[in-house]
Structure formats: structure tokens, C-alpha cells
PDB file of C-alpha atoms in Angstrom:
ATOM      1  CA  MET A   1       0.050   0.209  -0.102  1.00  0.00           C
ATOM      2  CA  LEU A   2       1.316   3.583  -0.881  1.00  0.00           C
ATOM      3  CA  LYS A   3       2.352   5.789   2.045  1.00  0.00           C
ATOM      4  CA  LYS A   4       0.403   9.201   2.124  1.00  0.00           C
ATOM      5  CA  GLU A   5       3.316  11.425   1.095  1.00  0.00           C
ATOM      6  CA  GLN A   6       5.593   8.783  -0.315  1.00  0.00           C
ATOM      7  CA  HIS A   7       6.440   7.114  -3.636  1.00  0.00           C
ATOM      8  CA  ASP A   8       8.607   4.227  -4.864  1.00  0.00           C
ATOM      9  CA  GLU A   9      11.876   5.443  -5.757  1.00  0.00           C
ATOM     10  CA  GLY A  10      11.958   3.278  -9.112  1.00  0.00           C
ATOM     11  CA  ARG A  11       9.048   5.015 -10.363  1.00  0.00           C
ATOM     12  CA  GLU A  12       9.103   7.806 -13.023  1.00  0.00           C
ATOM     13  CA  PHE A  13       6.413  10.028 -11.200  1.00  0.00           C
ATOM     14  CA  ASN A  14       5.243  10.811  -7.986  1.00  0.00           C
ATOM     15  CA  PHE A  15       2.200   8.625  -7.002  1.00  0.00           C
ATOM     16  CA  THR A  16       0.754   8.868  -3.530  1.00  0.00           C
ATOM     17  CA  ALA A  17      -2.210   7.159  -1.899  1.00  0.00           C
ATOM     18  CA  GLN A  18      -4.063  10.444  -2.092  1.00  0.00           C
ATOM     19  CA  ASP A  19      -3.632  10.491  -5.800  1.00  0.00           C
ATOM     20  CA  PHE A  20      -4.852   6.903  -5.995  1.00  0.00           C
ATOM     21  CA  ALA A  21      -7.800   7.727  -3.959  1.00  0.00           C
ATOM     22  CA  ARG A  22      -8.374  10.597  -6.037  1.00  0.00           C
ATOM     23  CA  VAL A  23      -8.435   8.752  -9.182  1.00  0.00           C
ATOM     24  CA  ARG A  24     -10.863   6.275  -7.853  1.00  0.00           C
ATOM     25  CA  HIS A  25     -13.118   9.142  -6.905  1.00  0.00           C
ATOM     26  CA  LEU A  26     -12.832  10.857 -10.281  1.00  0.00           C
ATOM     27  CA  ILE A  27     -13.535   7.693 -12.577  1.00  0.00           C
ATOM     28  CA  TYR A  28     -16.459   6.746 -10.170  1.00  0.00           C
ATOM     29  CA  ARG A  29     -17.957  10.036 -10.356  1.00  0.00           C
ATOM     30  CA  HIS A  30     -17.659  10.564 -13.894  1.00  0.00           C
ATOM     31  CA  ALA A  31     -18.253   6.987 -15.236  1.00  0.00           C
ATOM     32  CA  GLY A  32     -19.532   5.146 -12.181  1.00  0.00           C
ATOM     33  CA  ILE A  33     -16.529   2.737 -12.331  1.00  0.00           C
ATOM     34  CA  SER A  34     -15.751   1.360  -8.749  1.00  0.00           C
ATOM     35  CA  LEU A  35     -11.948   0.618  -8.845  1.00  0.00           C
ATOM     36  CA  SER A  36     -10.716  -1.564  -5.916  1.00  0.00           C
ATOM     37  CA  GLU A  37      -7.923  -0.776  -3.642  1.00  0.00           C
ATOM     38  CA  ALA A  38      -5.961  -3.790  -5.456  1.00  0.00           C
ATOM     39  CA  LYS A  39      -5.785  -1.489  -8.913  1.00  0.00           C
ATOM     40  CA  SER A  40      -3.082   0.904  -7.576  1.00  0.00           C
ATOM     41  CA  ASP A  41      -0.346  -0.568  -9.999  1.00  0.00           C
ATOM     42  CA  MET A  42      -2.871  -0.699 -12.919  1.00  0.00           C
ATOM     43  CA  VAL A  43      -3.915   3.096 -12.461  1.00  0.00           C
ATOM     44  CA  TYR A  44      -0.229   3.974 -12.164  1.00  0.00           C
ATOM     45  CA  SER A  45       0.688   2.268 -15.446  1.00  0.00           C
ATOM     46  CA  ARG A  46      -2.334   3.630 -17.536  1.00  0.00           C
ATOM     47  CA  ILE A  47      -2.506   7.141 -16.519  1.00  0.00           C
ATOM     48  CA  GLY A  48       1.289   7.149 -16.379  1.00  0.00           C
ATOM     49  CA  ARG A  49       0.874   7.021 -20.270  1.00  0.00           C
ATOM     50  CA  ARG A  50      -1.164  10.025 -20.065  1.00  0.00           C
ATOM     51  CA  LEU A  51       1.389  12.023 -17.866  1.00  0.00           C
ATOM     52  CA  ARG A  52       4.238  11.184 -20.696  1.00  0.00           C
ATOM     53  CA  VAL A  53       2.016  12.295 -23.603  1.00  0.00           C
ATOM     54  CA  LEU A  54       1.156  15.416 -21.925  1.00  0.00           C
ATOM     55  CA  GLY A  55       4.547  16.280 -20.318  1.00  0.00           C
ATOM     56  CA  ALA A  56       3.060  16.422 -16.876  1.00  0.00           C
ATOM     57  CA  THR A  57       5.671  15.650 -14.187  1.00  0.00           C
ATOM     58  CA  SER A  58       3.131  14.285 -11.245  1.00  0.00           C
ATOM     59  CA  PHE A  59      -0.120  12.670 -10.838  1.00  0.00           C
ATOM     60  CA  LYS A  60      -1.102  15.764  -8.605  1.00  0.00           C
ATOM     61  CA  GLN A  61      -0.281  18.041 -11.591  1.00  0.00           C
ATOM     62  CA  TYR A  62      -2.335  15.889 -14.015  1.00  0.00           C
ATOM     63  CA  LEU A  63      -5.303  15.608 -11.825  1.00  0.00           C
ATOM     64  CA  ASP A  64      -5.402  19.214 -11.001  1.00  0.00           C
ATOM     65  CA  ASP A  65      -5.203  20.038 -14.632  1.00  0.00           C
ATOM     66  CA  LEU A  66      -7.951  17.445 -15.352  1.00  0.00           C
ATOM     67  CA  GLU A  67     -10.339  19.039 -12.752  1.00  0.00           C
ATOM     68  CA  SER A  68      -9.627  22.869 -13.174  1.00  0.00           C
ATOM     69  CA  GLN A  69      -9.420  22.958 -17.067  1.00  0.00           C
ATOM     70  CA  GLY A  70     -12.748  20.853 -17.748  1.00  0.00           C
ATOM     71  CA  ASP A  71     -11.079  19.383 -20.936  1.00  0.00           C
ATOM     72  CA  ALA A  72     -13.617  17.024 -22.347  1.00  0.00           C
ATOM     73  CA  THR A  73     -11.158  15.472 -24.651  1.00  0.00           C
ATOM     74  CA  GLU A  74      -8.788  14.663 -21.707  1.00  0.00           C
ATOM     75  CA  TRP A  75     -11.786  13.262 -19.686  1.00  0.00           C
ATOM     76  CA  GLU A  76     -12.356  10.973 -22.440  1.00  0.00           C
ATOM     77  CA  ALA A  77      -8.503   9.883 -22.337  1.00  0.00           C
ATOM     78  CA  PHE A  78      -8.744   9.549 -18.742  1.00  0.00           C
ATOM     79  CA  THR A  79     -11.890   7.282 -18.809  1.00  0.00           C
ATOM     80  CA  ASN A  80     -10.596   5.396 -21.859  1.00  0.00           C
ATOM     81  CA  ALA A  81      -7.441   4.547 -20.224  1.00  0.00           C
ATOM     82  CA  LEU A  82      -9.195   3.022 -17.000  1.00  0.00           C
ATOM     83  CA  THR A  83     -11.888   1.138 -18.958  1.00  0.00           C
ATOM     84  CA  THR A  84     -11.100  -2.499 -19.439  1.00  0.00           C
ATOM     85  CA  ASN A  85     -12.245  -4.196 -22.590  1.00  0.00           C
ATOM     86  CA  LEU A  86     -11.954  -7.850 -22.668  1.00  0.00           C
ATOM     87  CA  THR A  87     -14.122  -9.577 -25.626  1.00  0.00           C
ATOM     88  CA  SER A  88     -14.095 -12.156 -28.199  1.00  0.00           C
ATOM     89  CA  PHE A  89     -16.703 -13.424 -31.148  1.00  0.00           C
ATOM     90  CA  PHE A  90     -19.260 -15.563 -29.421  1.00  0.00           C
ATOM     91  CA  ARG A  91     -18.045 -15.224 -25.939  1.00  0.00           C
ATOM     92  CA  GLU A  92     -20.332 -17.118 -23.623  1.00  0.00           C
ATOM     93  CA  GLU A  93     -21.824 -18.942 -26.542  1.00  0.00           C
ATOM     94  CA  HIS A  94     -24.781 -20.176 -24.989  1.00  0.00           C
ATOM     95  CA  HIS A  95     -26.562 -16.862 -25.310  1.00  0.00           C
ATOM     96  CA  PHE A  96     -26.627 -16.600 -29.135  1.00  0.00           C
ATOM     97  CA  PRO A  97     -28.924 -19.852 -29.851  1.00  0.00           C
ATOM     98  CA  ILE A  98     -31.611 -18.424 -27.118  1.00  0.00           C
ATOM     99  CA  LEU A  99     -31.139 -14.985 -29.138  1.00  0.00           C
ATOM    100  CA  ALA A 100     -31.922 -16.981 -32.448  1.00  0.00           C
ATOM    101  CA  ASP A 101     -34.922 -18.303 -31.065  1.00  0.00           C
ATOM    102  CA  HIS A 102     -36.103 -14.891 -29.632  1.00  0.00           C
ATOM    103  CA  LEU A 103     -35.462 -13.233 -32.848  1.00  0.00           C
ATOM    104  CA  LEU A 104     -37.693 -15.671 -34.768  1.00  0.00           C
ATOM    105  CA  SER A 105     -40.391 -15.319 -32.436  1.00  0.00           C
ATOM    106  CA  LEU A 106     -40.887 -11.585 -32.916  1.00  0.00           C
ATOM    107  CA  LYS A 107     -42.549  -8.951 -35.281  1.00  0.00           C
ATOM    108  CA  LYS A 108     -40.338  -7.176 -37.654  1.00  0.00           C
ATOM    109  CA  PRO A 109     -38.518  -4.773 -37.669  1.00  0.00           C
ATOM    110  CA  ILE A 110     -35.996  -5.935 -34.733  1.00  0.00           C
ATOM    111  CA  ARG A 111     -34.176  -3.655 -32.544  1.00  0.00           C
ATOM    112  CA  ILE A 112     -31.174  -4.564 -30.098  1.00  0.00           C
ATOM    113  CA  TRP A 113     -29.029  -2.679 -27.929  1.00  0.00           C
ATOM    114  CA  CYS A 114     -25.529  -3.891 -27.138  1.00  0.00           C
ATOM    115  CA  SER A 115     -24.833  -1.301 -24.121  1.00  0.00           C
ATOM    116  CA  ALA A 116     -20.940  -2.540 -24.053  1.00  0.00           C
ATOM    117  CA  ALA A 117     -19.603  -2.762 -27.676  1.00  0.00           C
ATOM    118  CA  SER A 118     -16.080  -2.727 -26.681  1.00  0.00           C
ATOM    119  CA  THR A 119     -13.997  -3.385 -30.012  1.00  0.00           C
ATOM    120  CA  GLY A 120     -17.038  -4.799 -31.601  1.00  0.00           C
ATOM    121  CA  GLU A 121     -16.915  -8.702 -31.293  1.00  0.00           C
ATOM    122  CA  GLU A 122     -20.141  -8.637 -29.532  1.00  0.00           C
ATOM    123  CA  PRO A 123     -22.386  -6.505 -31.764  1.00  0.00           C
ATOM    124  CA  TYR A 124     -20.868  -8.238 -34.712  1.00  0.00           C
ATOM    125  CA  THR A 125     -21.456 -11.632 -33.379  1.00  0.00           C
ATOM    126  CA  ILE A 126     -25.360 -10.341 -32.654  1.00  0.00           C
ATOM    127  CA  ALA A 127     -25.311  -9.548 -36.224  1.00  0.00           C
ATOM    128  CA  MET A 128     -24.078 -12.917 -37.332  1.00  0.00           C
ATOM    129  CA  THR A 129     -26.339 -14.669 -35.168  1.00  0.00           C
ATOM    130  CA  ALA A 130     -29.577 -12.617 -36.626  1.00  0.00           C
ATOM    131  CA  CYS A 131     -28.316 -13.526 -40.205  1.00  0.00           C
ATOM    132  CA  GLU A 132     -28.039 -17.059 -39.393  1.00  0.00           C
ATOM    133  CA  ALA A 133     -31.569 -17.378 -37.891  1.00  0.00           C
ATOM    134  CA  PHE A 134     -33.008 -15.516 -40.896  1.00  0.00           C
ATOM    135  CA  GLY A 135     -30.628 -17.138 -43.410  1.00  0.00           C
ATOM    136  CA  SER A 136     -30.039 -13.953 -45.063  1.00  0.00           C
ATOM    137  CA  LEU A 137     -27.042 -11.330 -44.712  1.00  0.00           C
ATOM    138  CA  ASN A 138     -30.030  -8.724 -44.703  1.00  0.00           C
ATOM    139  CA  PRO A 139     -32.205  -9.842 -41.670  1.00  0.00           C
ATOM    140  CA  PRO A 140     -34.925  -7.259 -40.471  1.00  0.00           C
ATOM    141  CA  VAL A 141     -32.617  -6.418 -37.395  1.00  0.00           C
ATOM    142  CA  GLU A 142     -31.217  -2.991 -36.279  1.00  0.00           C
ATOM    143  CA  ILE A 143     -28.370  -2.991 -33.707  1.00  0.00           C
ATOM    144  CA  ILE A 144     -27.432  -0.079 -31.665  1.00  0.00           C
ATOM    145  CA  ALA A 145     -23.793  -0.633 -30.246  1.00  0.00           C
ATOM    146  CA  THR A 146     -22.576   1.602 -27.533  1.00  0.00           C
ATOM    147  CA  ASP A 147     -19.496   2.011 -25.253  1.00  0.00           C
ATOM    148  CA  ILE A 148     -18.151   4.747 -23.016  1.00  0.00           C
ATOM    149  CA  ASP A 149     -14.513   4.234 -24.583  1.00  0.00           C
ATOM    150  CA  THR A 150     -14.232   5.980 -27.883  1.00  0.00           C
ATOM    151  CA  ASN A 151     -10.971   4.214 -28.558  1.00  0.00           C
ATOM    152  CA  VAL A 152     -12.560   0.872 -28.805  1.00  0.00           C
ATOM    153  CA  LEU A 153     -15.456   2.321 -30.786  1.00  0.00           C
ATOM    154  CA  SER A 154     -13.199   3.301 -33.430  1.00  0.00           C
ATOM    155  CA  THR A 155     -11.909  -0.059 -33.774  1.00  0.00           C
ATOM    156  CA  ALA A 156     -15.437  -1.392 -33.746  1.00  0.00           C
ATOM    157  CA  SER A 157     -16.615   0.635 -36.504  1.00  0.00           C
ATOM    158  CA  ARG A 158     -13.660  -0.165 -38.875  1.00  0.00           C
ATOM    159  CA  GLY A 159     -14.431  -4.002 -38.293  1.00  0.00           C
ATOM    160  CA  ILE A 160     -10.638  -4.850 -39.056  1.00  0.00           C
ATOM    161  CA  TYR A 161      -9.124  -7.577 -36.836  1.00  0.00           C
ATOM    162  CA  PRO A 162      -5.976  -9.738 -36.659  1.00  0.00           C
ATOM    163  CA  TYR A 163      -6.743 -13.361 -38.139  1.00  0.00           C
ATOM    164  CA  GLU A 164      -6.334 -14.888 -34.872  1.00  0.00           C
ATOM    165  CA  ARG A 165      -9.398 -13.075 -33.656  1.00  0.00           C
ATOM    166  CA  VAL A 166     -11.541 -15.261 -35.677  1.00  0.00           C
ATOM    167  CA  SER A 167      -9.235 -18.287 -35.834  1.00  0.00           C
ATOM    168  CA  LYS A 168     -11.979 -20.251 -33.501  1.00  0.00           C
ATOM    169  CA  LEU A 169     -14.686 -19.484 -35.720  1.00  0.00           C
ATOM    170  CA  SER A 170     -15.899 -22.229 -38.249  1.00  0.00           C
ATOM    171  CA  ASP A 171     -14.667 -22.071 -41.409  1.00  0.00           C
ATOM    172  CA  GLU A 172     -18.274 -21.380 -42.652  1.00  0.00           C
ATOM    173  CA  ARG A 173     -18.730 -18.468 -40.553  1.00  0.00           C
ATOM    174  CA  ARG A 174     -15.375 -17.095 -41.664  1.00  0.00           C
ATOM    175  CA  LYS A 175     -16.276 -17.425 -45.398  1.00  0.00           C
ATOM    176  CA  ARG A 176     -19.598 -15.975 -44.902  1.00  0.00           C
ATOM    177  CA  PHE A 177     -19.084 -12.954 -42.663  1.00  0.00           C
ATOM    178  CA  PHE A 178     -15.484 -11.817 -43.320  1.00  0.00           C
ATOM    179  CA  LEU A 179     -13.174 -10.985 -46.219  1.00  0.00           C
ATOM    180  CA  LYS A 180      -9.566 -12.225 -45.771  1.00  0.00           C
ATOM    181  CA  GLY A 181      -6.964  -9.505 -46.080  1.00  0.00           C
ATOM    182  CA  SER A 182      -4.124  -9.720 -49.235  1.00  0.00           C
ATOM    183  CA  GLY A 183      -0.872  -7.760 -49.755  1.00  0.00           C
ATOM    184  CA  PRO A 184      -0.472  -4.984 -47.012  1.00  0.00           C
ATOM    185  CA  ASN A 185      -3.423  -6.446 -45.230  1.00  0.00           C
ATOM    186  CA  GLU A 186      -2.297  -9.876 -45.021  1.00  0.00           C
ATOM    187  CA  GLY A 187      -2.969 -11.381 -41.506  1.00  0.00           C
ATOM    188  CA  SER A 188      -6.013  -9.575 -41.041  1.00  0.00           C
ATOM    189  CA  VAL A 189      -9.724  -9.895 -41.895  1.00  0.00           C
ATOM    190  CA  ALA A 190     -12.430  -7.389 -42.522  1.00  0.00           C
ATOM    191  CA  VAL A 191     -16.379  -7.678 -41.449  1.00  0.00           C
ATOM    192  CA  LYS A 192     -18.711  -7.763 -44.657  1.00  0.00           C
ATOM    193  CA  LYS A 193     -20.357  -4.628 -45.477  1.00  0.00           C
ATOM    194  CA  GLU A 194     -23.821  -6.522 -44.912  1.00  0.00           C
ATOM    195  CA  LEU A 195     -22.753  -7.021 -41.305  1.00  0.00           C
ATOM    196  CA  LYS A 196     -21.802  -3.283 -40.908  1.00  0.00           C
ATOM    197  CA  ALA A 197     -24.871  -1.777 -42.417  1.00  0.00           C
ATOM    198  CA  MET A 198     -26.955  -3.716 -39.686  1.00  0.00           C
ATOM    199  CA  ILE A 199     -25.026  -1.689 -36.688  1.00  0.00           C
ATOM    200  CA  ASN A 200     -24.919   1.849 -35.666  1.00  0.00           C
ATOM    201  CA  PHE A 201     -21.839   2.451 -33.323  1.00  0.00           C
ATOM    202  CA  SER A 202     -21.889   5.424 -31.025  1.00  0.00           C
ATOM    203  CA  GLN A 203     -20.633   6.553 -27.728  1.00  0.00           C
ATOM    204  CA  LEU A 204     -22.699   6.607 -24.471  1.00  0.00           C
ATOM    205  CA  ASN A 205     -21.874   6.602 -20.847  1.00  0.00           C
ATOM    206  CA  LEU A 206     -24.524   4.759 -18.695  1.00  0.00           C
ATOM    207  CA  LEU A 207     -24.133   7.302 -15.924  1.00  0.00           C
ATOM    208  CA  ASP A 208     -25.258  10.178 -18.329  1.00  0.00           C
ATOM    209  CA  GLU A 209     -28.385  11.854 -17.080  1.00  0.00           C
ATOM    210  CA  SER A 210     -30.353  11.070 -20.186  1.00  0.00           C
ATOM    211  CA  TRP A 211     -29.475   8.502 -23.005  1.00  0.00           C
ATOM    212  CA  ALA A 212     -29.988   9.270 -26.923  1.00  0.00           C
ATOM    213  CA  LEU A 213     -32.198   6.105 -26.784  1.00  0.00           C
ATOM    214  CA  HIS A 214     -35.934   6.612 -27.303  1.00  0.00           C
ATOM    215  CA  GLU A 215     -37.511   3.427 -28.815  1.00  0.00           C
ATOM    216  CA  PRO A 216     -37.610   0.180 -26.921  1.00  0.00           C
ATOM    217  CA  PHE A 217     -35.831  -2.578 -27.594  1.00  0.00           C
ATOM    218  CA  ASP A 218     -36.505  -6.598 -28.229  1.00  0.00           C
ATOM    219  CA  ALA A 219     -33.252  -7.316 -26.599  1.00  0.00           C
ATOM    220  CA  ILE A 220     -30.588  -5.633 -24.625  1.00  0.00           C
ATOM    221  CA  PHE A 221     -27.003  -6.997 -24.178  1.00  0.00           C
ATOM    222  CA  CYS A 222     -25.330  -5.839 -20.947  1.00  0.00           C
ATOM    223  CA  ARG A 223     -22.638  -8.323 -20.267  1.00  0.00           C
ATOM    224  CA  ASN A 224     -19.717  -7.943 -18.201  1.00  0.00           C
ATOM    225  CA  VAL A 225     -20.318  -4.294 -17.510  1.00  0.00           C
ATOM    226  CA  MET A 226     -22.282  -4.389 -13.915  1.00  0.00           C
ATOM    227  CA  ILE A 227     -19.058  -5.801 -12.300  1.00  0.00           C
ATOM    228  CA  TYR A 228     -17.296  -2.645 -12.826  1.00  0.00           C
ATOM    229  CA  PHE A 229     -20.198  -0.647 -10.630  1.00  0.00           C
ATOM    230  CA  ASP A 230     -21.355  -0.556  -6.927  1.00  0.00           C
ATOM    231  CA  LYS A 231     -24.977  -1.831  -6.129  1.00  0.00           C
ATOM    232  CA  PRO A 232     -26.743   1.564  -6.205  1.00  0.00           C
ATOM    233  CA  THR A 233     -25.025   2.299  -9.388  1.00  0.00           C
ATOM    234  CA  GLN A 234     -26.075  -1.031 -10.860  1.00  0.00           C
ATOM    235  CA  SER A 235     -29.717  -0.769  -9.636  1.00  0.00           C
ATOM    236  CA  LYS A 236     -30.161   2.762 -11.239  1.00  0.00           C
ATOM    237  CA  ILE A 237     -28.889   1.535 -14.377  1.00  0.00           C
ATOM    238  CA  LEU A 238     -31.282  -1.325 -14.299  1.00  0.00           C
ATOM    239  CA  SER A 239     -34.085   0.577 -13.443  1.00  0.00           C
ATOM    240  CA  ARG A 240     -33.517   2.848 -16.816  1.00  0.00           C
ATOM    241  CA  PHE A 241     -33.329  -0.283 -18.630  1.00  0.00           C
ATOM    242  CA  VAL A 242     -37.208  -1.127 -17.952  1.00  0.00           C
ATOM    243  CA  PRO A 243     -39.116   1.596 -20.152  1.00  0.00           C
ATOM    244  CA  LEU A 244     -36.482   0.820 -22.779  1.00  0.00           C
ATOM    245  CA  MET A 245     -37.494  -2.979 -23.189  1.00  0.00           C
ATOM    246  CA  LYS A 246     -40.580  -4.068 -24.768  1.00  0.00           C
ATOM    247  CA  SER A 247     -42.928  -6.258 -23.007  1.00  0.00           C
ATOM    248  CA  HIS A 248     -41.240  -9.474 -24.420  1.00  0.00           C
ATOM    249  CA  ALA A 249     -37.783  -8.202 -24.380  1.00  0.00           C
ATOM    250  CA  LEU A 250     -34.707 -10.455 -23.229  1.00  0.00           C
ATOM    251  CA  LEU A 251     -31.949  -8.803 -20.992  1.00  0.00           C
ATOM    252  CA  PHE A 252     -28.546 -10.781 -21.453  1.00  0.00           C
ATOM    253  CA  ALA A 253     -25.957 -10.342 -18.517  1.00  0.00           C
ATOM    254  CA  GLY A 254     -22.465 -11.700 -17.985  1.00  0.00           C
ATOM    255  CA  HIS A 255     -21.673 -15.240 -16.444  1.00  0.00           C
ATOM    256  CA  SER A 256     -20.629 -13.702 -13.402  1.00  0.00           C
ATOM    257  CA  GLU A 257     -23.404 -11.210 -12.859  1.00  0.00           C
ATOM    258  CA  ASN A 258     -26.970 -11.644 -11.061  1.00  0.00           C
ATOM    259  CA  PHE A 259     -29.355  -9.035 -11.216  1.00  0.00           C
ATOM    260  CA  LEU A 260     -31.733 -10.529  -9.011  1.00  0.00           C
ATOM    261  CA  TYR A 261     -29.528  -9.263  -6.233  1.00  0.00           C
ATOM    262  CA  VAL A 262     -29.804  -5.454  -6.899  1.00  0.00           C
ATOM    263  CA  SER A 263     -33.131  -5.250  -8.588  1.00  0.00           C
ATOM    264  CA  ASP A 264     -36.789  -6.870  -8.469  1.00  0.00           C
ATOM    265  CA  ALA A 265     -37.415  -5.311 -11.996  1.00  0.00           C
ATOM    266  CA  PHE A 266     -36.624  -8.781 -13.810  1.00  0.00           C
ATOM    267  CA  HIS A 267     -37.308 -12.306 -13.709  1.00  0.00           C
ATOM    268  CA  LEU A 268     -34.693 -15.236 -14.517  1.00  0.00           C
ATOM    269  CA  LYS A 269     -35.797 -16.769 -17.668  1.00  0.00           C
ATOM    270  CA  GLY A 270     -32.515 -18.737 -18.394  1.00  0.00           C
ATOM    271  CA  LYS A 271     -28.689 -18.758 -17.623  1.00  0.00           C
ATOM    272  CA  THR A 272     -27.936 -15.061 -17.172  1.00  0.00           C
ATOM    273  CA  VAL A 273     -30.934 -14.115 -19.431  1.00  0.00           C
ATOM    274  CA  TYR A 274     -33.620 -12.115 -17.872  1.00  0.00           C
ATOM    275  CA  THR A 275     -37.360 -10.718 -18.678  1.00  0.00           C
ATOM    276  CA  LEU A 276     -39.345  -8.109 -17.117  1.00  0.00           C
ATOM    277  CA  SER A 277     -41.050  -9.067 -13.799  1.00  0.00           C
ATOM    278  CA  ASP A 278     -44.465  -8.340 -13.492  1.00  0.00           C
ATOM    279  CA  GLY A 279     -44.259  -5.477 -11.476  1.00  0.00           C
ATOM    280  CA  SER A 280     -41.889  -3.910 -14.022  1.00  0.00           C
ATOM    281  CA  GLN A 281     -44.216  -4.771 -17.102  1.00  0.00           C
ATOM    282  CA  GLN A 282     -47.131  -2.315 -14.880  1.00  0.00           C
ATOM    283  CA  LYS A 283     -44.542   0.350 -14.394  1.00  0.00           C
ATOM    284  CA  ARG A 284     -43.371   0.004 -17.949  1.00  0.00           C
ATOM    285  CA  SER A 285     -46.807   0.503 -18.988  1.00  0.00           C
ATOM    286  CA  SER A 286     -47.616   3.621 -16.896  1.00  0.00           C
ATOM    287  CA  TYR A 287     -44.215   5.173 -18.168  1.00  0.00           C
ATOM    288  CA  GLN A 288     -45.363   4.698 -21.741  1.00  0.00           C
ATOM    289  CA  ALA A 289     -48.845   5.977 -21.057  1.00  0.00           C
ATOM    290  CA  LYS A 290     -47.428   9.430 -19.571  1.00  0.00           C
ATOM    291  CA  GLU A 291     -44.993   9.633 -22.718  1.00  0.00           C
ATOM    292  CA  LYS A 292     -47.947   9.438 -24.941  1.00  0.00           C
ATOM    293  CA  THR A 293     -49.625  12.353 -22.901  1.00  0.00           C
ATOM    294  CA  SER A 294     -46.605  14.321 -22.428  1.00  0.00           C
TER     295      SER A 294
END
């Protein structure tokens, strides 16, 4: 544990316990991310890169400038630096047959929100699942894919990946949904344009007072996101999902997440898959009635 006013002699920048506490407070206030006390080294490493880029001489100087100048670009860089993005195509694969069956039961067109798009593997997997379910590269499905991290969204929107990212997919899926790079692009694959056309990528902070989302969804993916928030923040976000879900909508969570501990708004339908509870259905109907009359 760092002493209050000292730092390791071998470190490039002065980094005190006060600095670490301040970083934890700022990222919680700005993005709802609850960093554990075990993340000190991670914070030093990632924010230290920002100090080098900006020519700052200490964490205190950097954090003082961050708060006093209110530079939206640097707040974005600060948040991006502390956001963990671990993802893969067809991660937690048991969800996608459930999604496919769900899609085939719905009226068209269909809307899906992927609330933690990261570098794009999850929304593209949702798109592939829709294509396979309907037997078409142009299924009646629109996917809204959001993330707080603008760097990963840039990667996602490009849709270009090292070949090893798709190496575990079947040959059929690779041929159907990706183009293999050649020449200077050898060793990479690009998502086909039909898949990209299904997805709208945009930046969204789940802690923002308002979301640029209005029409309800047939499914929401919020997987491996809530683990970074404390329970009050989890509860607040989940309550905001309710009016954005159609009565039949499914909510997909990560394998280590259990929403029933923080909210009574949902009913467990399957392994980390939820539907709206009866009480939420009533609240949702009341909310929509108010929206129509307002």
C-alpha cells in the first residue's frame, strides 16, 4: 500500500495514496466505475501514459489540470485509459441460440441494444446470429452498439481484426461474414459490409443523465459491465432499462453477474438471461402512457 506522501523510488512519477484515492473518486464520479484498492499498479501504469503524452511531471499536476480545465477530450482519454475491454466473438456462446430463437418469434423490424460494444466482437456476433437465424445477410434487425470508450468504438466501426481473432470460428462463418486481407492487409480480416450495415456505433456513458435512446428494444445486451459498478449504480442503471424494453424483451447479462440481487425489475428466464417482472411490466405500461400524454 502506498504511504500517504511517498512513492516508490524506482517510479518515474510521484504517485501517492492520495493520488490513487483521487483517481478512484474521479472515475467513479464520471463513469460509475468502482476501482478496487488492488488496482493501484494498474492506475499508475495506464494514467502514467497520459502524463508522458502531456508532459506532466506528477499525478497531482495531471489531476489538478484535469479537474480545473474541464477538457472534455482529456476526460475522455482519462476514462478510456481506465476502461477494461475484454471480449471475443461468440463469447459466452450459450446466449446466441437463445437470441436466435427469440428473434424468430418477434414481429419485424427488430431492435437490439448492445450497451458495451467494446472493440465490436459482441455486436458483430449479434449480427451474425441474426443472419443465421433468418438465413440472410440482410435480416430485419437493427443493432445499436454503444460504449463509453471512444478508442474501442473506433476499432469496432472499422471492423478489421487480426486473423487470430476469428481463428476459432468455423470455416463457414469466416467465409460468410469476413473478407480475408491480402497484400499489405495479409494476416487481417474485415467484417463484410452487410454486417456493418446492421450496426450503428455511438458513444454512450451509462451514467449520463439522459441517453439518446427512445424507442424500446427487443433485446438488450449488458454483459460483464455491471461488475465495474457498485450496487446503487447497478440498481439505477437497471431501472433505466425497464422503459427501454418491450414487454417480451430479453436482457442478457455476463456469466458472473446476477441482477436479482440488486433489482426486483427482472425475472430469471435462463442462464443469465432475464425478462421483465410482472411489477416492471406494470411500471413500463404506466411510463409509456405518461410519454404519450406528455
